[in-house]
């Protein structure tokens, strides 16, 4: 049986790991084996901490800093803040849904999303999760996760709605969504669900931190023919990542060349998509199709 791919690291752990490794390597002869023996952990555990595959504790990091002779209080506190932030994120609200989210590592995605400063999303078939209504999300999850019972579907709807809280933060991330026209043509359900989703999308598109563009059929083939993806950027010095999801698992791409390629593709998409004003006009026209007697949104 194939091993499940490793869970993506939190943005805090991705910052902490290389800094701890750099401190050790800056001291001649300070090997993993020597440090592991000094602080009384296994060499494998220390190696996984330095690669970000494992979290750690303030107590252990203090011991490492003492062993490396790091006395600067600002440096010590900065590193300890990263440890505390990583630990807090691992105990966040979505933890109680971890078993349900495990098959596609959805919890890993939520952890990264919650720390992002910008999100560039291309969706080929669906309205992006951060812009979905509860009714639309329920319809989507029910259709895509035929393996789930009603309770599990409702739990995932709740997760999706709670994810949207980050858009209400004091300093929300910049969300730029390019949505293929197919996502709108595939809308099915009652008039209330469809019209409610379109009106919600129209309202969200007017927020200063949100850009929505429709990629029309008329442009023909394009560089994102491989499917949906989301590019996430984080506070410096953490590098950006790209998240790609399929039926049975998700992939978090961290290599710079991969991230740059997706960034380039997203630039192509937003350049060829309808501009934000034209997108709002198109959405308004779709709303009229569902409720022709209503006044213009």
Coordinates of C-alpha atoms in Angstrom, one line a residue:
X1 CA 0.0 0.0 0.0
X2 CA 1.3 3.4 -0.9
X3 CA 2.2 5.7 1.9
X4 CA 0.1 8.9 2.3
X5 CA 2.1 11.9 1.3
X6 CA 3.4 14.0 4.2
X7 CA 1.1 16.7 5.6
X8 CA 2.0 20.2 4.5
X9 CA 3.9 22.3 7.1
X10 CA 2.3 25.3 8.7
X11 CA 3.7 28.6 7.6
X12 CA 5.2 29.0 11.1
X13 CA 7.0 25.7 11.0
X14 CA 8.3 26.4 7.6
X15 CA 10.0 29.5 9.0
X16 CA 11.2 27.9 12.2
X17 CA 12.8 24.8 10.7
X18 CA 15.5 26.4 8.4
X19 CA 16.4 28.9 11.1
X20 CA 17.1 26.1 13.7
X21 CA 19.1 24.2 11.1
X22 CA 21.1 27.3 10.2
X23 CA 22.0 27.9 13.9
X24 CA 23.3 24.4 14.2
X25 CA 25.3 24.4 11.0
X26 CA 26.9 27.8 11.8
X27 CA 28.8 26.0 14.6
X28 CA 31.7 23.8 13.3
X29 CA 31.3 20.2 14.2
X30 CA 27.8 20.6 15.5
X31 CA 26.3 17.4 14.0
X32 CA 22.8 16.2 14.4
X33 CA 24.1 13.3 16.4
X34 CA 26.0 15.5 18.9
X35 CA 23.1 17.9 19.4
X36 CA 20.5 15.1 19.8
X37 CA 22.6 13.5 22.5
X38 CA 23.1 16.8 24.3
X39 CA 19.4 17.7 24.4
X40 CA 18.3 14.0 24.9
X41 CA 16.2 13.4 21.8
X42 CA 16.7 11.0 18.9
X43 CA 18.7 12.1 15.9
X44 CA 15.6 11.3 13.7
X45 CA 13.4 13.6 15.7
X46 CA 15.8 16.5 15.5
X47 CA 16.2 15.9 11.7
X48 CA 12.4 16.0 11.3
X49 CA 12.2 19.3 13.3
X50 CA 14.9 20.8 11.1
X51 CA 13.0 19.8 7.9
X52 CA 9.6 20.9 9.3
X53 CA 8.2 17.4 9.2
X54 CA 7.6 17.5 13.0
X55 CA 6.5 20.2 15.4
X56 CA 8.4 20.9 18.6
X57 CA 7.9 22.6 22.0
X58 CA 9.2 25.8 23.6
X59 CA 11.1 23.7 26.2
X60 CA 13.0 21.8 23.5
X61 CA 13.7 25.0 21.5
X62 CA 15.1 26.7 24.6
X63 CA 17.4 23.8 25.2
X64 CA 18.6 24.0 21.6
X65 CA 19.2 27.7 21.8
X66 CA 21.1 27.3 25.0
X67 CA 23.2 24.6 23.4
X68 CA 23.9 26.8 20.4
X69 CA 24.9 29.7 22.7
X70 CA 22.1 32.0 21.4
X71 CA 21.6 34.6 24.1
X72 CA 20.1 37.5 22.1
X73 CA 16.6 37.9 23.8
X74 CA 15.0 39.1 20.6
X75 CA 16.2 36.2 18.5
X76 CA 15.1 33.7 21.2
X77 CA 11.7 35.2 21.6
X78 CA 11.1 35.4 17.8
X79 CA 11.9 31.7 17.5
X80 CA 9.8 30.8 20.5
X81 CA 6.9 32.8 19.0
X82 CA 7.0 30.7 15.9
X83 CA 6.9 27.5 18.1
X84 CA 3.9 28.8 20.0
X85 CA 2.1 29.9 16.8
X86 CA 2.6 26.5 15.2
X87 CA 1.3 24.7 18.3
X88 CA -1.7 27.0 18.4
X89 CA -2.5 26.4 14.8
X90 CA -2.3 22.6 15.4
X91 CA -5.0 23.1 18.0
X92 CA -7.2 25.3 16.0
X93 CA -11.0 25.1 15.5
X94 CA -10.7 22.6 12.6
X95 CA -9.0 20.0 14.7
X96 CA -12.2 18.3 15.8
X97 CA -12.9 17.6 12.1
X98 CA -9.5 16.1 11.5
X99 CA -10.7 12.5 10.9
X100 CA -13.2 13.7 8.3
X101 CA -10.6 15.9 6.6
X102 CA -7.7 13.5 6.6
X103 CA -8.3 11.6 3.3
X104 CA -7.4 14.6 1.2
X105 CA -5.4 16.4 3.9
X106 CA -8.0 19.2 3.9
X107 CA -6.8 20.2 7.4
X108 CA -3.4 20.9 6.0
X109 CA -4.9 23.2 3.4
X110 CA -7.0 25.1 6.0
X111 CA -3.9 25.6 8.1
X112 CA -2.0 27.2 5.2
X113 CA -5.0 29.2 4.0
X114 CA -5.6 30.7 7.5
X115 CA -2.0 32.1 7.5
X116 CA -1.9 33.4 3.9
X117 CA -1.6 37.0 2.9
X118 CA -2.8 36.4 -0.6
X119 CA -4.7 33.7 -2.4
X120 CA -4.8 33.3 -6.2
X121 CA -7.4 30.8 -7.1
X122 CA -8.3 29.3 -10.4
X123 CA -11.5 27.2 -10.4
X124 CA -12.5 25.1 -13.4
X125 CA -15.8 23.6 -12.2
X126 CA -16.9 25.3 -9.0
X127 CA -17.3 28.6 -7.2
X128 CA -14.3 28.9 -4.8
X129 CA -15.0 27.6 -1.3
X130 CA -14.3 31.0 0.3
X131 CA -17.1 32.5 -1.9
X132 CA -19.7 29.8 -1.5
X133 CA -23.0 30.1 0.3
X134 CA -23.9 27.3 2.7
X135 CA -26.7 26.0 0.4
X136 CA -24.4 25.8 -2.6
X137 CA -21.6 24.2 -0.5
X138 CA -24.1 21.6 0.7
X139 CA -25.1 20.8 -2.9
X140 CA -21.5 20.6 -4.0
X141 CA -20.2 18.4 -1.1
X142 CA -23.2 16.1 -1.4
X143 CA -22.5 15.6 -5.1
X144 CA -18.8 15.1 -4.8
X145 CA -18.6 13.1 -1.6
X146 CA -21.1 10.3 -2.3
X147 CA -19.2 8.3 0.4
X148 CA -20.4 10.6 3.2
X149 CA -23.6 10.4 5.3
X150 CA -25.7 13.5 6.0
X151 CA -24.0 14.3 9.3
X152 CA -20.5 14.3 7.7
X153 CA -21.8 16.5 4.8
X154 CA -23.1 19.0 7.3
X155 CA -19.8 19.0 9.2
X156 CA -17.9 19.8 6.0
X157 CA -20.4 22.6 5.2
X158 CA -19.6 24.0 8.6
X159 CA -15.9 23.8 8.0
X160 CA -16.3 25.6 4.7
X161 CA -18.4 28.4 6.3
X162 CA -15.9 28.8 9.1
X163 CA -13.0 29.1 6.7
X164 CA -14.7 32.3 5.4
X165 CA -14.1 34.0 8.7
X166 CA -10.6 34.9 7.6
X167 CA -12.2 37.3 5.0
X168 CA -13.7 39.2 8.0
X169 CA -10.4 39.6 9.8
X170 CA -9.0 43.1 10.6
X171 CA -6.3 42.4 7.9
X172 CA -7.9 39.9 5.6
X173 CA -5.9 38.2 2.8
X174 CA -6.2 39.4 -0.8
X175 CA -8.3 36.9 -2.7
X176 CA -8.1 36.9 -6.4
X177 CA -10.4 34.3 -8.0
X178 CA -10.5 33.5 -11.7
X179 CA -13.6 31.2 -12.3
X180 CA -14.1 29.3 -15.5
X181 CA -17.5 29.9 -17.1
X182 CA -18.1 26.2 -16.8
X183 CA -18.5 26.7 -13.1
X184 CA -21.5 28.9 -13.7
X185 CA -23.0 26.7 -16.5
X186 CA -22.8 23.7 -14.1
X187 CA -24.9 25.4 -11.4
X188 CA -27.8 23.2 -10.7
X189 CA -30.5 23.1 -8.0
X190 CA -33.4 25.3 -6.9
X191 CA -33.8 28.8 -8.1
X192 CA -33.1 30.0 -4.5
X193 CA -29.8 28.2 -4.3
X194 CA -28.5 29.4 -7.6
X195 CA -29.7 33.0 -7.3
X196 CA -28.5 33.1 -3.7
X197 CA -25.0 32.0 -4.8
X198 CA -24.8 34.5 -7.6
X199 CA -26.0 37.4 -5.5
X200 CA -23.5 36.4 -2.8
X201 CA -20.6 36.2 -5.3
X202 CA -21.6 39.6 -6.7
X203 CA -21.6 41.2 -3.2
X204 CA -18.3 39.6 -2.3
X205 CA -16.7 40.8 -5.6
X206 CA -17.3 44.4 -4.5
X207 CA -15.0 44.1 -1.4
X208 CA -11.7 45.9 -1.6
X209 CA -9.7 42.7 -0.8
X210 CA -11.5 40.5 -3.3
X211 CA -11.2 40.3 -7.1
X212 CA -13.5 38.0 -9.1
X213 CA -13.1 37.4 -12.8
X214 CA -14.9 35.0 -15.2
X215 CA -12.9 33.1 -17.7
X216 CA -15.3 32.9 -20.7
X217 CA -15.6 30.0 -23.0
X218 CA -14.8 32.4 -25.9
X219 CA -11.1 32.5 -25.1
X220 CA -10.8 28.8 -26.1
X221 CA -7.9 26.7 -24.8
X222 CA -5.7 28.1 -22.1
X223 CA -2.6 27.2 -19.9
X224 CA -4.7 25.9 -17.0
X225 CA -6.2 23.1 -18.9
X226 CA -4.8 20.7 -16.3
X227 CA -7.3 21.9 -13.7
X228 CA -7.9 24.0 -10.6
X229 CA -5.2 25.2 -8.3
X230 CA -4.6 27.8 -5.6
X231 CA -1.4 29.8 -5.1
X232 CA -0.9 31.0 -1.5
X233 CA 1.6 33.6 -0.4
X234 CA 2.7 34.2 3.2
X235 CA 4.5 36.8 5.4
X236 CA 8.2 37.0 4.6
X237 CA 10.4 35.0 4.7
X238 CA 8.0 32.0 4.2
X239 CA 7.9 31.1 0.5
X240 CA 4.6 30.7 -1.4
X241 CA 3.1 27.3 -2.2
X242 CA 0.6 25.9 -4.7
X243 CA -2.2 23.5 -3.6
X244 CA -3.7 21.1 -6.1
X245 CA -6.5 18.7 -5.1
X246 CA -7.9 15.6 -6.8
X247 CA -10.3 12.8 -5.9
X248 CA -8.2 10.8 -3.5
X249 CA -5.4 13.1 -2.3
X250 CA -4.0 16.6 -2.4
X251 CA -0.5 17.9 -3.3
X252 CA 1.2 20.9 -1.8
X253 CA 3.9 22.1 -4.2
X254 CA 6.7 24.0 -2.5
X255 CA 9.6 23.9 -5.0
X256 CA 10.3 27.4 -6.3
X257 CA 10.2 26.3 -10.0
X258 CA 6.7 24.7 -9.5
X259 CA 5.3 27.8 -7.7
X260 CA 6.7 30.2 -10.3
X261 CA 5.2 28.1 -13.1
X262 CA 1.7 28.3 -11.6
X263 CA 2.2 32.0 -10.8
X264 CA 2.9 32.5 -14.5
X265 CA -0.2 30.6 -15.6
X266 CA -2.4 32.6 -13.2
X267 CA -1.1 35.8 -14.8
X268 CA -2.1 34.4 -18.2
X269 CA -5.6 33.6 -16.9
X270 CA -6.4 36.9 -15.3
X271 CA -5.1 38.8 -18.4
X272 CA -7.5 36.8 -20.6
X273 CA -10.5 36.7 -18.2
X274 CA -13.3 39.3 -18.1
X275 CA -12.3 42.4 -16.0
X276 CA -14.0 42.8 -12.6
X277 CA -16.6 45.3 -13.9
X278 CA -17.5 43.1 -16.9
X279 CA -17.6 40.1 -14.6
X280 CA -20.1 41.8 -12.3
X281 CA -22.2 42.7 -15.4
X282 CA -22.2 39.1 -16.5
X283 CA -23.2 37.8 -13.0
X284 CA -26.0 40.4 -12.9
X285 CA -27.2 39.1 -16.3
X286 CA -27.2 35.5 -14.9
X287 CA -29.2 36.6 -11.9
X288 CA -31.9 38.1 -14.2
X289 CA -32.1 34.8 -16.0
X290 CA -33.2 33.2 -12.7
X291 CA -35.4 36.1 -11.6
X292 CA -36.3 38.3 -14.7
X293 CA -38.8 40.4 -12.7
X294 CA -36.3 41.4 -10.1
X295 CA -34.7 44.8 -10.2
X296 CA -31.0 45.0 -11.2
X297 CA -28.7 43.8 -8.4

